Amino acid sequence: MWGSRMALRRLQKIAVAPLSIKEGIASNVQREMSTLQRVYVTRQIPPEGLKILKESGQVQFELWDSDDVPVSRAELLKKVKGVDGLLCVLTEKIDAELLDAAGPNLKVLSTMSVGFDHLSLDELKKRGIRVGYTPEVLTDAVAELTVALLLTTSRRLVEATHEAKTGGWGTWRTLWLCGHELANSTVGILGLGRIGVAIAERLAPFKVKKFIYTDVAPRPELAKAINAEYVSFDELAKQSDFLAVCCALTPETKEICNKELFSKMKNTSIFINTSRGGVVNQEDLYEALAAGQIAGAGLDVTVPEPLPTNHPLFTLKNCVILPHIASASYTTRNAMSALAANNLLLGLRGEPMIKELKL
Ligand SMILES: O=C(O)C(=O)CO
């Protein structure tokens, strides 16, 4: 569906105009449509973003009109041909092949995500394509879900509801379904950014004793807000009762959470990942959980996504797996959609985007 509301309004006017005027307007509309910038949207994004694109009068866009099935690679390669702008989500790999298929008209890529590991930044930079993304608007939702996942994992809520529903609930027992509490604990954050700070702010009222973090370098401004101490990667592993992964997936962080890390953690520790599955070596995590080297893991992200239902991690009682829903609140997804649309329109006008990646 190529569309713009202004063009549509004019077309609606045509329907009531006398024939000769109708023809005149029709050719104007055609002329105008051909001057609108062409955009492909790879997903049926939430309504706020679509409304912005439709009402802009700036672009004619075609949409992959489904949220349940992603656009196939073959279809995507066909649809991007000649577009000026592309609005994608995190399931689309934007690489040299795709950018070649799009061709030299492509000036702006806008991803409806804070993560950008699905984008070949070098290839985008080489072609002078500007990139918009959607940080900040999802911080609250992601932090909230991280806290929910942490408590679900540490207090064994999935096991508990299963036992209650399936007859495992006998008499009140003194150590049955005991977990680990946040009070007096040390919470470690791997990769301190806005989301890590927002998680710590939410956890502090649970009487956490200490926040520690590691990153490529200390981040005193952010750390000050939550009174967090900068430690080495090793110390993070050793001291954390709860370890929350908040770093971006980059070549440097790929599988940074592996057997070396897990072997240094306490056997009472809880590992939580709401960033990207690729930062974890899942075989090593499975071994650590199965052997009781760590107490539990809560994962919102995996490799691949969806994780096949016969994956060994699903067999473990001490592993809680969610289907990548950290930012999934109506408010946040609409805000991400709107920001992605606005980034795209601004970029196509040659203006600074609201949130633009520095390439
Ligand atoms: O925005 C992202 O990068 C996500 O993972 C989904 O919110």
XYZ file of C-alpha atoms and ligand atoms in Angstrom:
366
model
C 0.000 0.000 0.000
C 1.724 3.180 -1.142
C 0.025 6.000 0.699
C -0.086 9.475 2.136
C -3.097 11.110 3.662
C -2.698 14.325 1.676
C -2.661 12.430 -1.577
C -5.649 10.429 -0.377
C -7.597 13.595 0.484
C -6.965 14.888 -2.993
C -8.051 11.620 -4.496
C -11.243 11.802 -2.406
C -11.901 15.290 -3.827
C -11.512 13.873 -7.337
C -14.411 11.512 -6.721
C -16.896 14.452 -6.576
C -15.310 16.763 -9.145
C -16.615 17.191 -12.724
C -14.749 15.092 -15.286
C -12.430 17.706 -16.787
C -11.406 19.125 -13.404
C -11.079 15.556 -12.160
C -8.559 14.783 -14.858
C -6.589 17.926 -14.082
C -6.426 17.156 -10.371
C -5.560 13.536 -11.098
C -2.508 14.541 -13.065
C -1.516 16.967 -10.260
C -1.892 14.154 -7.756
C 0.223 11.920 -9.927
C 2.851 14.618 -10.147
C 2.717 15.137 -6.404
C 2.881 11.409 -5.643
C 5.955 11.150 -7.793
C 7.676 13.921 -5.789
C 6.919 12.240 -2.449
C 9.828 10.292 -1.023
C 9.442 6.532 -1.172
C 9.664 4.559 2.021
C 9.370 0.879 2.871
C 8.198 -0.142 6.350
C 9.143 -3.723 7.168
C 6.427 -4.372 9.741
C 2.944 -3.298 10.711
C 4.258 -0.953 13.405
C 2.026 0.392 16.234
C -0.548 2.989 15.144
C 1.142 6.176 16.379
C 4.059 5.768 13.996
C 1.861 4.867 11.043
C -0.325 7.902 11.701
C 2.728 10.173 11.641
C 3.868 8.741 8.310
C 0.371 8.924 6.790
C -0.256 12.489 7.886
C 3.197 13.807 7.014
C 2.426 14.554 3.387
C 6.128 13.918 2.911
C 6.378 10.249 2.017
C 4.549 7.558 0.157
C 5.130 4.333 1.985
C 4.619 0.681 1.419
C 4.146 -1.543 4.434
C 4.665 -5.226 5.164
C 1.154 -5.474 6.522
C 1.635 -8.059 9.260
C 2.993 -8.142 12.788
C 2.758 -11.908 13.134
C 4.963 -12.992 10.264
C 8.101 -11.041 9.390
C 8.734 -10.013 5.818
C 10.742 -12.703 4.028
C 14.266 -11.844 2.953
C 13.375 -12.329 -0.718
C 10.381 -9.990 -0.449
C 12.416 -7.424 1.464
C 15.177 -7.436 -1.144
C 12.537 -6.784 -3.794
C 10.634 -4.106 -1.891
C 13.597 -1.947 -0.926
C 14.627 -1.366 -4.524
C 14.830 2.374 -5.151
C 13.447 3.536 -1.790
C 14.609 6.784 -0.171
C 13.970 5.588 3.349
C 13.583 2.350 5.236
C 11.876 1.811 8.585
C 12.731 -1.562 10.076
C 12.471 -3.549 13.286
C 15.116 -5.705 14.949
C 14.292 -8.879 13.011
C 15.618 -7.447 9.734
C 19.291 -7.852 8.954
C 20.433 -4.671 7.281
C 23.650 -5.657 5.552
C 25.587 -5.039 2.333
C 23.303 -7.315 0.298
C 20.206 -5.428 1.387
C 21.762 -2.000 0.937
C 22.940 -2.984 -2.550
C 19.414 -4.159 -3.352
C 18.028 -0.805 -2.163
C 20.431 1.141 -4.312
C 21.794 4.679 -4.158
C 18.482 6.441 -3.391
C 18.479 5.119 0.164
C 19.390 8.000 2.444
C 17.873 7.121 5.803
C 17.387 3.979 7.852
C 15.229 4.178 10.947
C 15.080 1.197 13.274
C 12.305 0.826 15.828
C 14.722 -0.455 18.464
C 17.384 0.741 20.837
C 19.603 -2.204 19.848
C 21.438 -1.986 16.550
C 23.255 -5.299 16.321
C 21.045 -6.179 13.316
C 22.605 -3.297 11.353
C 25.937 -3.404 9.525
C 27.061 0.013 10.655
C 30.200 -0.025 8.513
C 28.168 -0.654 5.380
C 25.701 2.093 6.275
C 28.510 4.533 6.971
C 30.301 3.657 3.744
C 27.162 4.561 1.800
C 26.490 7.748 3.774
C 23.156 6.431 5.037
C 21.940 8.101 8.218
C 20.576 5.885 10.993
C 17.858 6.644 13.523
C 17.044 4.455 16.555
C 14.810 4.563 19.623
C 16.678 4.842 22.941
C 15.219 6.338 26.153
C 11.528 5.875 25.330
C 11.808 2.221 26.369
C 13.974 2.608 29.473
C 11.120 2.431 32.002
C 9.429 -0.555 30.386
C 12.684 -2.518 30.084
C 13.729 -1.727 33.665
C 10.300 -2.730 34.971
C 10.370 -6.055 33.121
C 13.929 -6.735 34.280
C 12.844 -6.340 37.895
C 9.840 -8.591 37.273
C 12.055 -11.247 35.676
C 14.606 -10.996 38.466
C 11.987 -11.547 41.162
C 10.264 -14.276 39.151
C 13.558 -16.133 38.849
C 14.925 -15.576 42.335
C 11.641 -16.361 44.117
C 10.908 -19.261 41.748
C 7.449 -18.034 40.762
C 7.106 -20.153 37.609
C 7.916 -23.349 39.537
C 5.567 -22.248 42.317
C 2.508 -21.649 40.117
C 3.206 -24.930 38.334
C 3.272 -26.811 41.659
C 0.101 -25.099 42.837
C -1.753 -26.003 39.649
C -0.538 -29.563 39.284
C -0.983 -31.002 42.762
C 2.563 -30.527 44.036
C 1.267 -28.272 46.814
C 1.202 -30.489 49.911
C 1.561 -29.293 53.448
C 3.364 -26.017 54.209
C 7.034 -26.985 54.184
C 9.955 -25.203 55.802
C 12.368 -25.127 52.859
C 10.093 -25.879 49.903
C 10.464 -23.451 46.989
C 12.848 -21.231 48.893
C 14.658 -18.674 46.798
C 17.039 -15.774 47.266
C 16.051 -12.317 48.457
C 17.199 -8.883 47.403
C 17.479 -7.484 50.923
C 21.148 -7.113 51.889
C 22.296 -8.355 48.488
C 24.895 -7.083 46.051
C 23.483 -6.345 42.611
C 25.934 -6.256 39.699
C 25.281 -4.510 36.417
C 27.198 -5.501 33.319
C 27.171 -2.415 31.089
C 25.964 0.677 32.910
C 23.734 2.895 30.804
C 20.297 4.436 31.240
C 18.646 1.043 31.547
C 21.085 -0.206 34.187
C 20.500 2.938 36.233
C 16.719 2.579 35.889
C 16.920 -1.046 37.058
C 19.018 -0.071 40.088
C 16.639 2.754 40.984
C 13.776 0.274 41.039
C 15.717 -2.329 43.026
C 17.073 0.068 45.678
C 13.808 0.117 47.704
C 14.146 -3.664 48.123
C 16.996 -2.834 50.538
C 19.852 -3.841 48.238
C 23.115 -3.447 50.165
C 25.356 -2.476 47.299
C 25.338 -1.830 43.550
C 28.461 -2.629 41.543
C 29.037 -2.379 37.816
C 31.566 -2.890 35.124
C 31.911 -1.350 31.685
C 34.716 -0.500 29.277
C 35.472 2.470 31.546
C 33.965 3.935 34.731
C 30.832 6.006 34.188
C 30.869 8.234 37.267
C 27.966 10.481 36.233
C 25.593 7.543 35.849
C 27.038 5.611 38.782
C 26.583 8.556 41.147
C 22.815 8.447 40.699
C 22.672 4.935 42.142
C 25.766 5.021 44.317
C 27.332 2.190 42.344
C 30.947 1.120 42.614
C 33.050 0.383 39.523
C 34.664 -3.052 39.713
C 36.537 -5.364 37.362
C 34.698 -7.991 35.338
C 36.109 -10.646 37.700
C 34.923 -8.839 40.808
C 31.499 -8.363 39.246
C 31.263 -12.139 38.822
C 32.548 -12.894 42.316
C 30.565 -10.330 44.298
C 27.170 -10.214 42.567
C 24.234 -11.982 44.184
C 22.214 -10.786 41.217
C 23.914 -10.040 37.932
C 21.930 -8.049 35.376
C 23.277 -7.879 31.824
C 22.549 -4.491 30.264
C 25.316 -4.111 27.672
C 24.836 -3.825 23.930
C 25.814 -6.758 21.730
C 29.018 -5.844 19.905
C 31.972 -7.915 18.691
C 33.580 -7.155 22.084
C 30.637 -8.365 24.164
C 29.714 -11.420 22.082
C 29.449 -14.402 24.465
C 31.182 -12.408 27.190
C 29.012 -14.352 29.650
C 30.588 -17.760 29.360
C 31.941 -20.545 31.560
C 34.734 -18.356 32.813
C 32.223 -15.869 34.196
C 29.793 -18.483 35.517
C 32.613 -20.403 37.248
C 33.468 -17.297 39.281
C 29.886 -16.588 40.360
C 28.432 -17.762 43.681
C 26.254 -20.855 43.571
C 23.493 -18.731 45.103
C 23.633 -16.093 42.341
C 20.924 -15.201 39.871
C 21.834 -14.227 36.305
C 19.447 -11.962 34.375
C 19.692 -10.962 30.717
C 17.370 -8.468 29.061
C 19.867 -7.113 26.516
C 20.741 -9.544 23.710
C 21.060 -13.317 23.671
C 24.356 -13.079 21.816
C 26.212 -11.810 24.890
C 25.743 -15.237 26.485
C 27.283 -18.569 25.576
C 24.109 -20.599 26.045
C 25.855 -23.990 26.247
C 27.998 -22.669 29.098
C 24.938 -21.181 30.782
C 23.115 -24.500 30.506
C 26.061 -26.314 32.102
C 26.315 -23.763 34.913
C 22.590 -24.003 35.693
C 22.401 -27.779 35.410
C 25.463 -28.241 37.638
C 24.186 -25.776 40.233
C 27.179 -23.523 39.661
C 24.724 -20.620 39.749
C 21.223 -20.685 41.278
C 19.102 -19.456 38.416
C 18.815 -17.481 35.210
C 16.107 -15.256 33.776
C 16.396 -14.594 30.064
C 14.275 -12.274 27.961
C 16.579 -12.739 24.995
C 18.139 -15.823 23.435
C 19.884 -17.114 20.341
C 18.028 -17.826 18.190
C 14.699 -16.076 18.686
C 12.340 -17.763 19.002
C 14.290 -20.340 20.995
C 13.199 -23.786 19.749
C 10.848 -25.420 22.248
C 13.146 -28.465 22.435
C 16.124 -26.344 23.508
C 17.871 -27.798 26.605
C 17.445 -24.516 28.525
C 13.675 -25.146 28.544
C 14.223 -28.376 30.479
C 15.698 -26.556 33.475
C 13.503 -25.550 36.413
C 15.958 -22.824 37.385
C 15.791 -21.046 34.027
C 12.945 -18.644 33.246
C 12.656 -17.741 29.572
C 10.544 -14.917 28.172
C 9.945 -14.210 24.468
C 11.816 -10.864 24.181
C 9.110 -8.691 25.755
C 11.115 -6.221 27.844
C 9.818 -3.139 26.013
C 6.361 -4.609 25.383
C 3.978 -2.105 26.943
C 1.423 -0.328 24.758
C 2.769 3.084 25.751
C 6.375 2.204 25.026
C 5.830 0.379 21.761
C 3.731 3.301 20.480
C 6.426 5.741 21.598
C 9.077 3.667 19.798
C 6.914 3.589 16.686
C 6.378 7.367 16.780
C 10.064 8.066 17.374
C 11.091 5.763 14.527
C 8.641 7.520 12.167
C 9.789 10.997 13.229
C 13.465 10.046 12.916
C 12.791 8.818 9.404
C 10.915 11.950 8.295
C 13.490 14.306 9.804
C 16.342 12.360 8.232
C 14.681 12.432 4.844
C 14.282 16.213 5.143
C 18.006 16.467 5.838
C 17.365 17.686 9.375
C 18.855 16.325 12.632
C 16.933 13.288 13.845
C 15.577 13.146 17.393
C 17.762 10.104 18.070
C 20.473 9.455 15.524
C 23.349 7.012 15.729
C 26.763 8.559 15.280
C 28.425 6.409 12.626
O 14.626 -2.038 21.172
C 15.280 -3.075 21.283
O 16.466 -3.139 20.949
C 14.641 -4.285 21.788
O 15.290 -5.237 22.104
C 13.164 -4.326 21.903
O 12.701 -3.342 22.650
